[in-house]
CSV table of C-alpha atoms (C1' of nucleotides) in Angstrom, one decimal:
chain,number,residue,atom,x,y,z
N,1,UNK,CA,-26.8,-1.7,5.3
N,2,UNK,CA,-23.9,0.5,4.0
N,3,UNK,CA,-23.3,-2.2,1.0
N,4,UNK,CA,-24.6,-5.0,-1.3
N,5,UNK,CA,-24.8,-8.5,-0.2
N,6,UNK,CA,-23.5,-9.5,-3.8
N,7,UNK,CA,-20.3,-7.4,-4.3
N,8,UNK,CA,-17.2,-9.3,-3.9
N,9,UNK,CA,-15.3,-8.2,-0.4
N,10,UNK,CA,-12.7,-6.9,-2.7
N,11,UNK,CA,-14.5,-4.0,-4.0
N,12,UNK,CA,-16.2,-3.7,-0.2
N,13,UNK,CA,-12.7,-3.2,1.0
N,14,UNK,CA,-11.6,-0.9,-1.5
N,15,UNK,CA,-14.7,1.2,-1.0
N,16,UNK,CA,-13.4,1.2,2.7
N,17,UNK,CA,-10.4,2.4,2.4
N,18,UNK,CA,-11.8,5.4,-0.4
N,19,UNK,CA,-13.8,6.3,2.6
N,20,UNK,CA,-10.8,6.9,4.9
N,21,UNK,CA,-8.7,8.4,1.5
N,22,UNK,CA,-9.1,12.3,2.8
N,23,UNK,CA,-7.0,14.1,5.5
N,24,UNK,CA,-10.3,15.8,6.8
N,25,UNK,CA,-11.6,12.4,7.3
N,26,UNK,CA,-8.7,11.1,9.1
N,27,UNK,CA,-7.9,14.1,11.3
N,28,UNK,CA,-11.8,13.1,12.5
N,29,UNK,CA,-11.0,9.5,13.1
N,30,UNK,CA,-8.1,10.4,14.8
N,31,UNK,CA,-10.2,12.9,17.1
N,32,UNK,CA,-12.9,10.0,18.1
N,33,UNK,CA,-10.2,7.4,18.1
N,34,UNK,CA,-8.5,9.4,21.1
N,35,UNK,CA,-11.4,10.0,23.1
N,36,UNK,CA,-11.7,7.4,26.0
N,37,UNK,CA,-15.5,6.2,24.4
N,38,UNK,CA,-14.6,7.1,20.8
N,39,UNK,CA,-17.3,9.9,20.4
N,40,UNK,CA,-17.4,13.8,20.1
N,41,UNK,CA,-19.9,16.6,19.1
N,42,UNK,CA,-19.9,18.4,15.8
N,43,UNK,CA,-18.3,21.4,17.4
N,44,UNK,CA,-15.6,19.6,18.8
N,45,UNK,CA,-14.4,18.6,14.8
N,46,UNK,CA,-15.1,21.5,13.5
N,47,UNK,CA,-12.4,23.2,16.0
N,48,UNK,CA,-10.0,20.2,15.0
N,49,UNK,CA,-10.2,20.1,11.8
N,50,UNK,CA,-10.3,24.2,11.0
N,51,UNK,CA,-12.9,23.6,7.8
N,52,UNK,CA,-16.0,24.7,7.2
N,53,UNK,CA,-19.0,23.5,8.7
N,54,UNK,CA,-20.6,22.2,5.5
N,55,UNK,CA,-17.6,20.5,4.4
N,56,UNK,CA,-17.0,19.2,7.5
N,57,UNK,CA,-21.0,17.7,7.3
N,58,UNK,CA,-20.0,16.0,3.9
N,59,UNK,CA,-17.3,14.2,5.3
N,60,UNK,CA,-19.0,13.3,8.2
N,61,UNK,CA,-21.7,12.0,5.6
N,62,UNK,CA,-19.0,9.9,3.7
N,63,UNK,CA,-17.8,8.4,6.5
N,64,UNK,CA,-21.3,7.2,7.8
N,65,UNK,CA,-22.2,6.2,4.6
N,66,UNK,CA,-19.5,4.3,5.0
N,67,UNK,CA,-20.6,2.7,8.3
N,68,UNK,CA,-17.2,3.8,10.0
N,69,UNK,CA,-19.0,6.2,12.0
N,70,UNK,CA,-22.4,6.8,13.1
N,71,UNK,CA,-24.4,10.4,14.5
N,72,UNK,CA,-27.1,10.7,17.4
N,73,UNK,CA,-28.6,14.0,18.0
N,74,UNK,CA,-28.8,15.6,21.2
N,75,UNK,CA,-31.2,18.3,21.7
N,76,UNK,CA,-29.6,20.8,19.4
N,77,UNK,CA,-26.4,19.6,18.6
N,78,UNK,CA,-25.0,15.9,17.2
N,79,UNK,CA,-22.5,13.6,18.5
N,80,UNK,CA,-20.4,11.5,16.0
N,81,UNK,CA,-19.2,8.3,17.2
N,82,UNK,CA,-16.7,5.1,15.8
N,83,UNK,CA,-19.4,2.3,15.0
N,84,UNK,CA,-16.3,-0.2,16.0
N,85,UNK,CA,-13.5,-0.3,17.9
N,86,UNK,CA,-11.4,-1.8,15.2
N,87,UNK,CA,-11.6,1.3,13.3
N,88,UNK,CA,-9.4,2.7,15.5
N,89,UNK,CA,-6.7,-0.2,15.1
N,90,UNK,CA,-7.2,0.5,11.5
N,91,UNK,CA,-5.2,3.5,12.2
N,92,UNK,CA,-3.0,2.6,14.6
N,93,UNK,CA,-2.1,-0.2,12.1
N,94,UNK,CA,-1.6,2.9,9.7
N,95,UNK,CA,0.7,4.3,11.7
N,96,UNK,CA,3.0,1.6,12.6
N,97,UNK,CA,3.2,0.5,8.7
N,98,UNK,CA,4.2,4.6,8.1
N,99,UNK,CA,6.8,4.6,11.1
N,100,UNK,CA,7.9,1.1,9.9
N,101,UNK,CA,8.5,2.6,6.3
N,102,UNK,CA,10.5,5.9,8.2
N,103,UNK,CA,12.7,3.2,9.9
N,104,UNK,CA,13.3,1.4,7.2
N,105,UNK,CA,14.1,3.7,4.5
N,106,UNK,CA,16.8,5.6,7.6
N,107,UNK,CA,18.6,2.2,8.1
N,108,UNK,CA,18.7,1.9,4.3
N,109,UNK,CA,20.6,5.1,3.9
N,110,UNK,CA,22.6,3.9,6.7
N,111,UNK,CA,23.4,1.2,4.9
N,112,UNK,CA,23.8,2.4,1.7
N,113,UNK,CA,26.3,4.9,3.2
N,114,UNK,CA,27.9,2.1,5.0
N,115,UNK,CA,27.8,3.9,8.5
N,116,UNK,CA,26.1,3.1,12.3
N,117,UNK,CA,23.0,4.8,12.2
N,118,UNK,CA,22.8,7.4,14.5
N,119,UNK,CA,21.9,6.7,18.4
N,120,UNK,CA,18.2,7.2,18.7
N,121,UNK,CA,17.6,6.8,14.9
N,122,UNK,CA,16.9,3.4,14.9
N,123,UNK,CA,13.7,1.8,13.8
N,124,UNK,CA,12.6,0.7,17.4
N,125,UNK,CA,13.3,4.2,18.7
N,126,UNK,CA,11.1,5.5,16.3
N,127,UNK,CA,8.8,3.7,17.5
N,128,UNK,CA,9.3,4.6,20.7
N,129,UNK,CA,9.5,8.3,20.7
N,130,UNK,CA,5.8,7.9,18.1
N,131,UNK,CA,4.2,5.8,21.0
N,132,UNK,CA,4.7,9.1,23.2
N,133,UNK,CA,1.5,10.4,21.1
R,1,UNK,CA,11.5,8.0,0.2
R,2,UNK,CA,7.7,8.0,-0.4
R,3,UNK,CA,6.6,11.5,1.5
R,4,UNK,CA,7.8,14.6,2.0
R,5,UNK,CA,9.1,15.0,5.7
R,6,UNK,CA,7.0,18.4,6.7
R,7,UNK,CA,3.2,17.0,5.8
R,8,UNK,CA,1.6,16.2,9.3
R,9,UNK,CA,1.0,12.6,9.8
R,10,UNK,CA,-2.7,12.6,8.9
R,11,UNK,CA,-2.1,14.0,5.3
R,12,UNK,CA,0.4,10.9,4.8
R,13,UNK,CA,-2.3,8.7,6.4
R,14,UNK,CA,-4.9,9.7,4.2
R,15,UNK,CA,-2.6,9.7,1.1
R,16,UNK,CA,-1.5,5.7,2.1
R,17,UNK,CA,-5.4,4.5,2.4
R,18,UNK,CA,-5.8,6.8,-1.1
R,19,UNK,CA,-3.3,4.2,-2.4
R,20,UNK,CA,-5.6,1.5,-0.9
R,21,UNK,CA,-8.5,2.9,-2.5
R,22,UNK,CA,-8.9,0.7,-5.8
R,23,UNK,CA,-10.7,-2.8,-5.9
R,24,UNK,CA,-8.0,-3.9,-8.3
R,25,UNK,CA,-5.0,-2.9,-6.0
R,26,UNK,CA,-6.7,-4.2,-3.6
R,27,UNK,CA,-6.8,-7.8,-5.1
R,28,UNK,CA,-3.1,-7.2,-5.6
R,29,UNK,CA,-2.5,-6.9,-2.4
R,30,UNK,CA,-4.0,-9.6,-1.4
R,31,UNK,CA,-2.4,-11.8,-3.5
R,32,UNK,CA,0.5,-10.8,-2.4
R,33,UNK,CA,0.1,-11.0,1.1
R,34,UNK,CA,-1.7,-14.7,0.7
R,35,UNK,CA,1.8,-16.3,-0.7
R,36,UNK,CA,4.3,-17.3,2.2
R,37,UNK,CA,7.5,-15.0,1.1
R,38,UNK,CA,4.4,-12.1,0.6
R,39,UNK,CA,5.7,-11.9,-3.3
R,40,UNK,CA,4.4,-12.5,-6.7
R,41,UNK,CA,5.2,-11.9,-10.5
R,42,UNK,CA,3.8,-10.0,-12.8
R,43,UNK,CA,2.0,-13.0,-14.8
R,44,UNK,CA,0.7,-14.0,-11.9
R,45,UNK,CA,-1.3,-10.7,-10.8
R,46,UNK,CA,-2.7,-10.4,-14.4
R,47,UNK,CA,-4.8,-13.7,-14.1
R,48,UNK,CA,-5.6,-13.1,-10.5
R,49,UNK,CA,-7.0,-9.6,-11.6
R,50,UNK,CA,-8.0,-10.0,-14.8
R,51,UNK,CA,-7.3,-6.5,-16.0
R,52,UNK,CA,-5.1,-5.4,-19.1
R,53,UNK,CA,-1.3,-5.6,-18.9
R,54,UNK,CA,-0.7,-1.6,-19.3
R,55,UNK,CA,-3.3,-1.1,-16.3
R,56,UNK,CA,-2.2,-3.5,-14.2
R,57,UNK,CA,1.2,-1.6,-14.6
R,58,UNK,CA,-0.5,1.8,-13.5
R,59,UNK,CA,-2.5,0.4,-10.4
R,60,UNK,CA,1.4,-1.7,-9.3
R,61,UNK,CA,3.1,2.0,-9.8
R,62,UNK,CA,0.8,3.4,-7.6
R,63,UNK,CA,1.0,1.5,-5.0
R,64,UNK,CA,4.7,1.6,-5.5
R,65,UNK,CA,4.9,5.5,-5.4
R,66,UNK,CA,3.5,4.6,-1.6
R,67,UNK,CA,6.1,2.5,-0.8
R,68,UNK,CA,3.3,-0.4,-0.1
R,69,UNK,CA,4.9,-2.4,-2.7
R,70,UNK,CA,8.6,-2.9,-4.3
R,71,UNK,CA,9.8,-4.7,-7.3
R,72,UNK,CA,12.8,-6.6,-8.5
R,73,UNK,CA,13.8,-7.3,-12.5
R,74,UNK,CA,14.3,-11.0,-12.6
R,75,UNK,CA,15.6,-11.5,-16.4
R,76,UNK,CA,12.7,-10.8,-18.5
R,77,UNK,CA,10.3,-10.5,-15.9
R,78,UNK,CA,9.5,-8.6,-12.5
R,79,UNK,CA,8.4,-10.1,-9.3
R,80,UNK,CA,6.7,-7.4,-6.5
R,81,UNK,CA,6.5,-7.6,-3.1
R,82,UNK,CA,4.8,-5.7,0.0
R,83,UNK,CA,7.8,-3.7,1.9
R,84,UNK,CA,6.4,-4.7,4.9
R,85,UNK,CA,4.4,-7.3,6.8
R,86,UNK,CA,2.3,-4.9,8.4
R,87,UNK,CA,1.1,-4.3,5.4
R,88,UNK,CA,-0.6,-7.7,5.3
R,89,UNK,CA,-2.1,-6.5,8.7
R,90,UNK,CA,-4.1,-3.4,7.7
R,91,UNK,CA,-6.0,-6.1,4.5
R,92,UNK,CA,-6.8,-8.6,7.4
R,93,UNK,CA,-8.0,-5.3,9.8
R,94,UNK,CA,-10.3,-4.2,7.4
R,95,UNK,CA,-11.8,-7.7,7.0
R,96,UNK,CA,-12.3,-7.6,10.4
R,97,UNK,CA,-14.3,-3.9,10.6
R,98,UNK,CA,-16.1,-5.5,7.8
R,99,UNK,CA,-17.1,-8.6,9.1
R,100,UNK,CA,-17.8,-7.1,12.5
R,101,UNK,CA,-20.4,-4.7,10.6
R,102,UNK,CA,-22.1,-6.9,9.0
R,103,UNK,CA,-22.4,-9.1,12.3
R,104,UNK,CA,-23.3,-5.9,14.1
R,105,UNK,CA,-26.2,-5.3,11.3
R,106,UNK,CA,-27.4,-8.7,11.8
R,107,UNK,CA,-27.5,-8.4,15.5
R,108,UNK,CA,-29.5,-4.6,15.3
R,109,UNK,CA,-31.8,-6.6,13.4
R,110,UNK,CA,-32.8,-9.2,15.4
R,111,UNK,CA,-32.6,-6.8,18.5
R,112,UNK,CA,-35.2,-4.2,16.6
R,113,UNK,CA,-37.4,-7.5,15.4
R,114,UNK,CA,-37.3,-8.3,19.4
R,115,UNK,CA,-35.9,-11.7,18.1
R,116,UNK,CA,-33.6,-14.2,19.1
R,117,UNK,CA,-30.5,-14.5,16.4
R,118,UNK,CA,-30.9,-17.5,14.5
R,119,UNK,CA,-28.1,-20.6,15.7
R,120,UNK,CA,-24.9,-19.7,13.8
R,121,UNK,CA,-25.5,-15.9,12.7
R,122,UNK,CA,-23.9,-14.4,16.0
R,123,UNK,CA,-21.3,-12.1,15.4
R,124,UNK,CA,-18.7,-14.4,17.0
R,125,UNK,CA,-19.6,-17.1,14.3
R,126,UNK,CA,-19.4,-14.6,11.6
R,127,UNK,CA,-16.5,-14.5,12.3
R,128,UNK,CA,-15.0,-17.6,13.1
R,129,UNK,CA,-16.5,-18.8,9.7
R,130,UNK,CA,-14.9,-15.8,7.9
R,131,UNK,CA,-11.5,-17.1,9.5
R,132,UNK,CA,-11.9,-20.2,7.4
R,133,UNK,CA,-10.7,-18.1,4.6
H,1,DC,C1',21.5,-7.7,-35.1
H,2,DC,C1',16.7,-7.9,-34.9
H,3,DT,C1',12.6,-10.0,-33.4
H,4,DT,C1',9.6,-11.3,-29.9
H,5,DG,C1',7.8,-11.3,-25.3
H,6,DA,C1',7.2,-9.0,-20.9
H,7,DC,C1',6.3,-4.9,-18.9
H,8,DT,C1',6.2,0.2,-18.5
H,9,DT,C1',5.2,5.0,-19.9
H,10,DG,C1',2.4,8.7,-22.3
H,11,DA,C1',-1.6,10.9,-23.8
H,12,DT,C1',-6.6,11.5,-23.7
H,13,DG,C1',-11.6,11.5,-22.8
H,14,DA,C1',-14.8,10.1,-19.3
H,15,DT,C1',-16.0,9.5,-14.6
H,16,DT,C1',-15.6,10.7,-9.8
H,17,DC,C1',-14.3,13.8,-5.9
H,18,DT,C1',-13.8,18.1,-3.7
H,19,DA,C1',-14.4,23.0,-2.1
H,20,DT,C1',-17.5,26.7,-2.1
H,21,DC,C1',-21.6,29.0,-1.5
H,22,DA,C1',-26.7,29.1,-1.3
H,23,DA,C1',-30.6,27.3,0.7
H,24,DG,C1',-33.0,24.2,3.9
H,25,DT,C1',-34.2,21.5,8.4
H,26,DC,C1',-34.8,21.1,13.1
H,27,DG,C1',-34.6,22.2,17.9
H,28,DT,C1',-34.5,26.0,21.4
H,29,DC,C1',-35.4,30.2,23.6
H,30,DA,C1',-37.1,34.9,23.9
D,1,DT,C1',-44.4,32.2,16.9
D,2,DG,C1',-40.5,33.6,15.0
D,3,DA,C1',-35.7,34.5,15.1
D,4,DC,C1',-31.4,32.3,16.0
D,5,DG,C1',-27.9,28.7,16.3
D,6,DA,C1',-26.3,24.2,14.9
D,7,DC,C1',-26.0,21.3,11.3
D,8,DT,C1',-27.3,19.3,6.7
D,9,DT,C1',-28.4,19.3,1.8
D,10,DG,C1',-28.0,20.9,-3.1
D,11,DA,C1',-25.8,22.8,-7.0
D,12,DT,C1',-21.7,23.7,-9.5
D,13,DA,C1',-17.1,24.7,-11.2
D,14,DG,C1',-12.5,22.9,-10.8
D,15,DA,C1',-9.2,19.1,-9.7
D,16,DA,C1',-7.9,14.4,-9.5
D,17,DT,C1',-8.5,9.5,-10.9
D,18,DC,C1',-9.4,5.9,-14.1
D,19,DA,C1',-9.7,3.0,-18.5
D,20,DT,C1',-8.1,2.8,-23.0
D,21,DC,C1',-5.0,2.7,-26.7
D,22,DA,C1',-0.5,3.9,-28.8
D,23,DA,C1',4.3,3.9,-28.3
D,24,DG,C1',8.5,2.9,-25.7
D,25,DT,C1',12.2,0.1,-22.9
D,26,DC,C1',14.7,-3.9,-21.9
D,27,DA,C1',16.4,-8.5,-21.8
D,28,DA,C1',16.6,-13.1,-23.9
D,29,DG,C1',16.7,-16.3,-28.3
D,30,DG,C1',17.3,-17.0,-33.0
DNA sequence: CCTTGACTTGATGATTCTATCAAGTCGTCA
DNA sequence: TGACGACTTGATAGAATCATCAAGTCAAGG
């Protein structure tokens, strides 16, 4: 039970997102979010991420306190897994509201400036060429 | 332009759910995403958070300074609005992890008590009664 | 003009987060 | 069993965030 039953869902959901508010933690979610079965060993992290291994551990602890991710242990190392799907489509959702900003703040310079934007600039190829990874 | 071109995409990530990462910026948002034109003035935000005026003005700067929100001087007063719809998207994707947490806790529970789930707490009517509201 | 109302901006102490380093746990293998 | 590897936990100094209060801007209305 990573929260209180009485605490309004506004403060559950801002606690959420403070969980997810660390480039560490993202670059892990990003890392379980790519693998096929959302899961990967300590090890693995550690290589992606380039920190140390106890700062790695406390983020891995925020983010299970959380309940965004959650840790078996296998003989002598651990694997880290998504406890949902969705989290995933939290950052996919992530990105398309960044990409979305990207494309909109181009085609308001274009505008501003009163020109065509440039082929391949557009929003929708933006999208595009991001979908690519 | 919100974000400097050369951070890597996970550092802007993390930086946008930072932005999320506040119970009363939170509410804001979803205020604004519950009205049909996804806007609101400032009046309006005060009573549906409760907080002081000068506060309120800090949290709506911040999420400004992340290009989640925008505002427009209408006479004597100013009316916000999210930039984009997706916006709306990641609130109601959090809900979702949420509620899908607390069903999955429910249904742990019952599985570890070796116990049918009670009519009505399955995770699908979670959250079908969630979708009510 | 100048006052008043609606917001925003600045400054400051208190709380919370983060990175670093030391120490601890827990399996495995010699 | 006892040393090593793989992680986790604790402690602490430094950085960032937040709430509060004072002062500032800016547009109507008198």
């Amino acid at each position: 039970m990573p929260t209180r039953a009485t605490e309004p869902l506004y403060r559950i959901k801002a606690d959420l997102f403070k969980s997810l508010a660390h480039p560490t933690r993202i670059q892990v979610l990003e890392v379980l979010a790519a693998t096929p079965d959302h899961h990967a060993g300590v090890a693995r992290l550690l290589e992606a991420t380039g920190c140390e291994a106890s700062q790695l551990s406390q983020h891995l602890a925020v983010l299970k306190r959380a309940g965004v991710v959650a840790s078996v242990r296998s003989g002598n190392h651990v694997e880290y897994r998504l406890t949902a799907p969705v989290v995933a489509e939290l950052l996919t959702t992530a990105r398309a509201f960044l990409l979305s900003r990207l494309a909109g703040a181009s085609d308001q310079l274009h505008a501003a400036a009163e020109l065509p934007p440039l082929p391949g600039a557009s929003a929708q190829a933006v999208l595009d060429a991001a979908a690519q990874q």
